[in-house]
Amino acid sequence: QKEVEQNSGPLSVPEGAIASLNCTYSDRGSQSFFWYRQYSGKSPELIMSIYSNGDKEDGRFTAQLNKASQYVSLLIRDSQPSDSATYLCAVQGGSEKLVFGKGTKLTVNP
Amino acid sequence: NAGVTQTPKFQVLKTGQSMTLQCAQDMNHNSMYWYRQDPGMGLRLIYYSASEGTTDKGEVPNGYNVSRLNKREFSLRLESAAPSQTSVYFCASLGGQSTYEQYFGPGTRLTVT
């Protein structure tokens, strides 16, 4: 059974701080990794994809991948109250399927 | 370009009733998916369809049937609803085989009493 683990949180950070979200996965053969943001009562929204070891930056978001350690992280710089949401880590689980973690709830306090 | 659409947005059923959740995408994607999301359980795959005319079971298929009517539409049917099927249902489609990025519809919130 392929698994994706995330700290459930809640993670609380002050406005302007860096929020760090972590994810580990069990399938060493996974090649594609994703971060989704889900606001309360809404559907998941894709915010980052990463396929190679290292960092990938998009605005205030940085995804980090370490395949040897089977670890993916998402950093949110200059966190804003509008970043308050649940963040889902997803890993390619074979063929065209994704395996999702249960999500980490982030609260950014003004 | 509406992306992925789902109907209805909300539904209340009595135990034993049947219903079909509809999903359509206008992005010309081949693969489509049905998930359910429950508190503390995350997103779980019910069924998926890699192409028109093909469907495969996911992690939690019991109690559900699906139909890939054409490339755009993928429906999920509950033949005899049970309270355990109270959940939020999301449809998604795959952006491309080289990326595995999935895009979600707005969801259907189903309550079975």
mmCIF file of C-alpha atoms in Angstrom:
data_model
loop_
_atom_site.group_PDB
_atom_site.id
_atom_site.type_symbol
_atom_site.label_atom_id
_atom_site.label_comp_id
_atom_site.label_asym_id
_atom_site.label_seq_id
_atom_site.Cartn_x
_atom_site.Cartn_y
_atom_site.Cartn_z
ATOM 1 C CA GLN A 1 0.000 0.000 0.000
ATOM 2 C CA LYS A 2 1.532 3.285 -1.131
ATOM 3 C CA GLU A 3 1.405 5.896 1.588
ATOM 4 C CA VAL A 4 1.870 9.623 1.890
ATOM 5 C CA GLU A 5 2.306 11.047 5.367
ATOM 6 C CA GLN A 6 1.840 14.636 6.487
ATOM 7 C CA ASN A 7 1.682 16.274 9.888
ATOM 8 C CA SER A 8 -2.001 17.011 10.421
ATOM 9 C CA GLY A 9 -1.228 20.210 12.284
ATOM 10 C CA PRO A 10 -2.685 22.607 12.839
ATOM 11 C CA LEU A 11 0.357 24.676 12.009
ATOM 12 C CA SER A 12 0.078 28.241 13.177
ATOM 13 C CA VAL A 13 2.467 30.994 12.040
ATOM 14 C CA PRO A 14 2.396 34.786 12.351
ATOM 15 C CA GLU A 15 1.842 36.947 9.308
ATOM 16 C CA GLY A 16 5.092 37.536 7.435
ATOM 17 C CA ALA A 17 6.779 34.375 8.721
ATOM 18 C CA ILE A 18 7.866 31.320 6.730
ATOM 19 C CA ALA A 19 5.506 28.361 6.885
ATOM 20 C CA SER A 20 7.110 24.959 6.357
ATOM 21 C CA LEU A 21 4.972 21.984 5.373
ATOM 22 C CA ASN A 22 6.419 18.494 5.156
ATOM 23 C CA CYS A 23 5.505 15.233 3.470
ATOM 24 C CA THR A 24 7.064 11.771 3.275
ATOM 25 C CA TYR A 25 6.119 8.992 0.882
ATOM 26 C CA SER A 26 6.633 5.259 0.793
ATOM 27 C CA ASP A 27 6.982 4.435 -2.926
ATOM 28 C CA ARG A 28 10.623 4.909 -3.907
ATOM 29 C CA GLY A 29 9.631 4.692 -7.586
ATOM 30 C CA SER A 30 7.435 7.815 -7.519
ATOM 31 C CA GLN A 31 8.537 10.484 -9.962
ATOM 32 C CA SER A 32 5.908 13.240 -9.697
ATOM 33 C CA PHE A 33 4.976 15.273 -6.645
ATOM 34 C CA PHE A 34 2.337 17.908 -6.069
ATOM 35 C CA TRP A 35 1.073 20.377 -3.513
ATOM 36 C CA TYR A 36 -2.600 21.317 -3.444
ATOM 37 C CA ARG A 37 -4.216 24.065 -1.408
ATOM 38 C CA GLN A 38 -7.759 23.540 -0.152
ATOM 39 C CA TYR A 39 -9.755 26.317 1.441
ATOM 40 C CA SER A 40 -12.545 25.271 3.800
ATOM 41 C CA GLY A 41 -15.567 24.103 1.828
ATOM 42 C CA LYS A 42 -13.745 24.312 -1.500
ATOM 43 C CA SER A 43 -12.026 21.879 -3.834
ATOM 44 C CA PRO A 44 -8.262 21.220 -3.958
ATOM 45 C CA GLU A 45 -6.317 23.640 -6.126
ATOM 46 C CA LEU A 46 -2.943 22.688 -7.620
ATOM 47 C CA ILE A 47 -0.266 25.176 -6.549
ATOM 48 C CA MET A 48 3.053 23.402 -7.149
ATOM 49 C CA SER A 49 4.432 20.455 -9.107
ATOM 50 C CA ILE A 50 7.959 19.124 -8.740
ATOM 51 C CA TYR A 51 9.661 16.306 -10.592
ATOM 52 C CA SER A 52 13.413 16.660 -9.922
ATOM 53 C CA ASN A 53 15.505 16.726 -6.791
ATOM 54 C CA GLY A 54 16.139 20.186 -5.436
ATOM 55 C CA ASP A 55 14.102 23.346 -5.140
ATOM 56 C CA LYS A 56 11.433 24.831 -7.360
ATOM 57 C CA GLU A 57 10.286 28.380 -6.706
ATOM 58 C CA ASP A 58 7.060 30.077 -7.784
ATOM 59 C CA GLY A 59 6.480 33.456 -6.227
ATOM 60 C CA ARG A 60 6.277 33.063 -2.458
ATOM 61 C CA PHE A 61 6.132 29.264 -2.739
ATOM 62 C CA THR A 62 9.118 26.915 -2.857
ATOM 63 C CA ALA A 63 8.777 23.172 -3.241
ATOM 64 C CA GLN A 64 11.708 20.987 -2.195
ATOM 65 C CA LEU A 65 12.224 17.369 -3.220
ATOM 66 C CA ASN A 66 14.678 14.816 -1.887
ATOM 67 C CA LYS A 67 14.032 11.455 -3.534
ATOM 68 C CA ALA A 68 16.776 9.684 -1.573
ATOM 69 C CA SER A 69 15.048 10.613 1.693
ATOM 70 C CA GLN A 70 11.561 10.253 0.129
ATOM 71 C CA TYR A 71 10.706 13.715 1.366
ATOM 72 C CA VAL A 72 8.835 16.658 -0.151
ATOM 73 C CA SER A 73 8.312 20.018 1.457
ATOM 74 C CA LEU A 74 6.556 23.290 0.724
ATOM 75 C CA LEU A 75 7.817 26.608 2.038
ATOM 76 C CA ILE A 76 5.588 29.655 2.021
ATOM 77 C CA ARG A 77 7.535 32.876 2.484
ATOM 78 C CA ASP A 78 5.969 36.086 3.824
ATOM 79 C CA SER A 79 2.879 34.148 4.890
ATOM 80 C CA GLN A 80 -0.422 35.982 4.562
ATOM 81 C CA PRO A 81 -3.776 35.359 6.278
ATOM 82 C CA SER A 82 -5.080 34.390 2.824
ATOM 83 C CA ASP A 83 -2.651 31.431 2.904
ATOM 84 C CA SER A 84 -4.704 29.904 5.733
ATOM 85 C CA ALA A 85 -5.936 26.616 4.280
ATOM 86 C CA THR A 86 -5.287 22.895 4.311
ATOM 87 C CA TYR A 87 -2.324 21.844 2.172
ATOM 88 C CA LEU A 88 -2.411 18.422 0.560
ATOM 89 C CA CYS A 89 0.689 16.582 -0.595
ATOM 90 C CA ALA A 90 0.131 14.211 -3.521
ATOM 91 C CA VAL A 91 2.499 11.673 -5.025
ATOM 92 C CA GLN A 92 2.202 9.784 -8.286
ATOM 93 C CA GLY A 93 1.068 6.326 -7.230
ATOM 94 C CA GLY A 94 1.512 4.371 -10.393
ATOM 95 C CA SER A 95 0.024 4.761 -13.858
ATOM 96 C CA GLU A 96 -2.029 7.969 -13.770
ATOM 97 C CA LYS A 97 -3.134 7.832 -10.156
ATOM 98 C CA LEU A 98 -2.183 10.112 -7.285
ATOM 99 C CA VAL A 99 -1.929 9.165 -3.631
ATOM 100 C CA PHE A 100 -2.846 12.016 -1.296
ATOM 101 C CA GLY A 101 -1.761 12.742 2.235
ATOM 102 C CA LYS A 102 -4.426 13.702 4.745
ATOM 103 C CA GLY A 103 -3.334 17.324 4.667
ATOM 104 C CA THR A 104 -1.833 19.891 7.022
ATOM 105 C CA LYS A 105 -4.032 22.729 8.216
ATOM 106 C CA LEU A 106 -2.185 26.060 8.188
ATOM 107 C CA THR A 107 -3.360 29.131 10.039
ATOM 108 C CA VAL A 108 -1.617 32.471 9.459
ATOM 109 C CA ASN A 109 -2.328 34.892 12.268
ATOM 110 C CA PRO A 110 -2.495 38.642 11.498
ATOM 111 C CA ASN B 1 -13.472 27.319 -20.517
ATOM 112 C CA ALA B 2 -15.286 26.041 -17.423
ATOM 113 C CA GLY B 3 -12.697 23.378 -16.482
ATOM 114 C CA VAL B 4 -14.277 20.570 -14.452
ATOM 115 C CA THR B 5 -17.942 20.962 -13.528
ATOM 116 C CA GLN B 6 -20.044 18.841 -11.168
ATOM 117 C CA THR B 7 -23.752 18.612 -10.479
ATOM 118 C CA PRO B 8 -25.442 18.795 -8.091
ATOM 119 C CA LYS B 9 -23.566 20.886 -5.518
ATOM 120 C CA PHE B 10 -25.604 19.533 -2.600
ATOM 121 C CA GLN B 11 -27.844 16.501 -2.185
ATOM 122 C CA VAL B 12 -29.700 14.839 0.669
ATOM 123 C CA LEU B 13 -30.796 11.237 0.214
ATOM 124 C CA LYS B 14 -32.604 8.762 2.358
ATOM 125 C CA THR B 15 -31.043 5.368 2.975
ATOM 126 C CA GLY B 16 -31.733 3.083 0.021
ATOM 127 C CA GLN B 17 -32.343 5.830 -2.525
ATOM 128 C CA SER B 18 -30.263 6.027 -5.664
ATOM 129 C CA MET B 19 -28.685 8.942 -7.461
ATOM 130 C CA THR B 20 -26.099 9.846 -10.077
ATOM 131 C CA LEU B 21 -23.424 12.480 -9.658
ATOM 132 C CA GLN B 22 -22.455 14.130 -12.910
ATOM 133 C CA CYS B 23 -19.030 15.388 -13.940
ATOM 134 C CA ALA B 24 -17.898 17.020 -17.161
ATOM 135 C CA GLN B 25 -14.635 18.574 -18.341
ATOM 136 C CA ASP B 26 -13.971 20.765 -21.339
ATOM 137 C CA MET B 27 -10.171 20.493 -21.363
ATOM 138 C CA ASN B 28 -9.992 17.490 -23.720
ATOM 139 C CA HIS B 29 -8.398 15.376 -20.988
ATOM 140 C CA ASN B 30 -8.301 11.617 -21.382
ATOM 141 C CA SER B 31 -8.302 10.530 -17.732
ATOM 142 C CA MET B 32 -10.955 11.321 -15.152
ATOM 143 C CA TYR B 33 -11.374 10.413 -11.489
ATOM 144 C CA TRP B 34 -13.892 10.249 -8.669
ATOM 145 C CA TYR B 35 -12.755 10.825 -5.091
ATOM 146 C CA ARG B 36 -14.489 11.067 -1.773
ATOM 147 C CA GLN B 37 -13.201 13.212 1.068
ATOM 148 C CA ASP B 38 -14.069 12.539 4.680
ATOM 149 C CA PRO B 39 -12.763 14.284 7.822
ATOM 150 C CA GLY B 40 -9.528 12.688 8.946
ATOM 151 C CA MET B 41 -9.408 10.347 5.939
ATOM 152 C CA GLY B 42 -8.124 12.602 3.206
ATOM 153 C CA LEU B 43 -8.966 12.104 -0.457
ATOM 154 C CA ARG B 44 -9.672 8.511 -1.437
ATOM 155 C CA LEU B 45 -10.015 7.302 -5.011
ATOM 156 C CA ILE B 46 -13.306 5.586 -5.812
ATOM 157 C CA TYR B 47 -12.998 4.921 -9.552
ATOM 158 C CA TYR B 48 -11.051 6.298 -12.454
ATOM 159 C CA SER B 49 -11.201 6.183 -16.220
ATOM 160 C CA ALA B 50 -8.082 6.340 -18.369
ATOM 161 C CA SER B 51 -10.058 6.842 -21.562
ATOM 162 C CA GLU B 52 -13.551 6.758 -23.013
ATOM 163 C CA GLY B 53 -15.072 3.333 -22.485
ATOM 164 C CA THR B 54 -12.647 2.185 -19.776
ATOM 165 C CA THR B 55 -13.038 2.318 -16.010
ATOM 166 C CA ASP B 56 -11.068 0.877 -13.098
ATOM 167 C CA LYS B 57 -11.614 0.523 -9.386
ATOM 168 C CA GLY B 58 -9.756 2.686 -6.934
ATOM 169 C CA GLU B 59 -9.274 2.321 -3.205
ATOM 170 C CA VAL B 60 -12.955 2.444 -2.106
ATOM 171 C CA PRO B 61 -15.231 1.269 -4.969
ATOM 172 C CA ASN B 62 -17.815 -0.707 -2.990
ATOM 173 C CA GLY B 63 -21.326 0.707 -3.271
ATOM 174 C CA TYR B 64 -20.558 2.749 -6.385
ATOM 175 C CA ASN B 65 -20.734 2.353 -10.134
ATOM 176 C CA VAL B 66 -19.349 4.630 -12.822
ATOM 177 C CA SER B 67 -19.929 5.339 -16.461
ATOM 178 C CA ARG B 68 -17.607 7.101 -18.888
ATOM 179 C CA LEU B 69 -20.228 8.312 -21.320
ATOM 180 C CA ASN B 70 -17.800 10.044 -23.653
ATOM 181 C CA LYS B 71 -14.503 11.862 -23.382
ATOM 182 C CA ARG B 72 -16.084 14.811 -21.553
ATOM 183 C CA GLU B 73 -18.365 13.089 -19.051
ATOM 184 C CA PHE B 74 -17.793 10.688 -16.155
ATOM 185 C CA SER B 75 -20.693 9.874 -13.842
ATOM 186 C CA LEU B 76 -20.804 8.215 -10.421
ATOM 187 C CA ARG B 77 -23.889 6.264 -9.370
ATOM 188 C CA LEU B 78 -25.006 5.226 -5.914
ATOM 189 C CA GLU B 79 -27.515 2.412 -6.397
ATOM 190 C CA SER B 80 -28.651 2.113 -2.780
ATOM 191 C CA ALA B 81 -27.303 4.923 -0.651
ATOM 192 C CA ALA B 82 -26.053 4.223 2.871
ATOM 193 C CA PRO B 83 -25.204 6.662 5.681
ATOM 194 C CA SER B 84 -21.530 5.616 5.291
ATOM 195 C CA GLN B 85 -21.609 7.283 1.868
ATOM 196 C CA THR B 86 -22.179 10.693 3.425
ATOM 197 C CA SER B 87 -19.184 12.591 2.142
ATOM 198 C CA VAL B 88 -17.918 15.257 -0.228
ATOM 199 C CA TYR B 89 -17.366 13.890 -3.715
ATOM 200 C CA PHE B 90 -14.839 15.398 -6.095
ATOM 201 C CA CYS B 91 -14.336 14.727 -9.758
ATOM 202 C CA ALA B 92 -10.943 15.415 -11.317
ATOM 203 C CA SER B 93 -9.298 15.186 -14.705
ATOM 204 C CA LEU B 94 -5.677 14.624 -15.666
ATOM 205 C CA GLY B 95 -3.835 17.440 -17.388
ATOM 206 C CA GLY B 96 -1.514 15.241 -19.399
ATOM 207 C CA GLN B 97 0.326 11.933 -19.243
ATOM 208 C CA SER B 98 3.690 13.629 -18.956
ATOM 209 C CA THR B 99 2.726 15.713 -15.923
ATOM 210 C CA TYR B 100 0.157 13.726 -13.917
ATOM 211 C CA GLU B 101 -1.371 17.028 -12.765
ATOM 212 C CA GLN B 102 -4.993 16.586 -11.747
ATOM 213 C CA TYR B 103 -7.575 19.373 -11.753
ATOM 214 C CA PHE B 104 -10.612 19.196 -9.525
ATOM 215 C CA GLY B 105 -14.240 20.151 -9.867
ATOM 216 C CA PRO B 106 -16.076 22.107 -7.156
ATOM 217 C CA GLY B 107 -17.453 19.007 -5.418
ATOM 218 C CA THR B 108 -20.807 17.564 -4.393
ATOM 219 C CA ARG B 109 -21.720 17.487 -0.730
ATOM 220 C CA LEU B 110 -23.885 14.406 -0.144
ATOM 221 C CA THR B 111 -25.759 13.565 3.034
ATOM 222 C CA VAL B 112 -27.479 10.202 3.454
ATOM 223 C CA THR B 113 -29.955 10.025 6.339
#
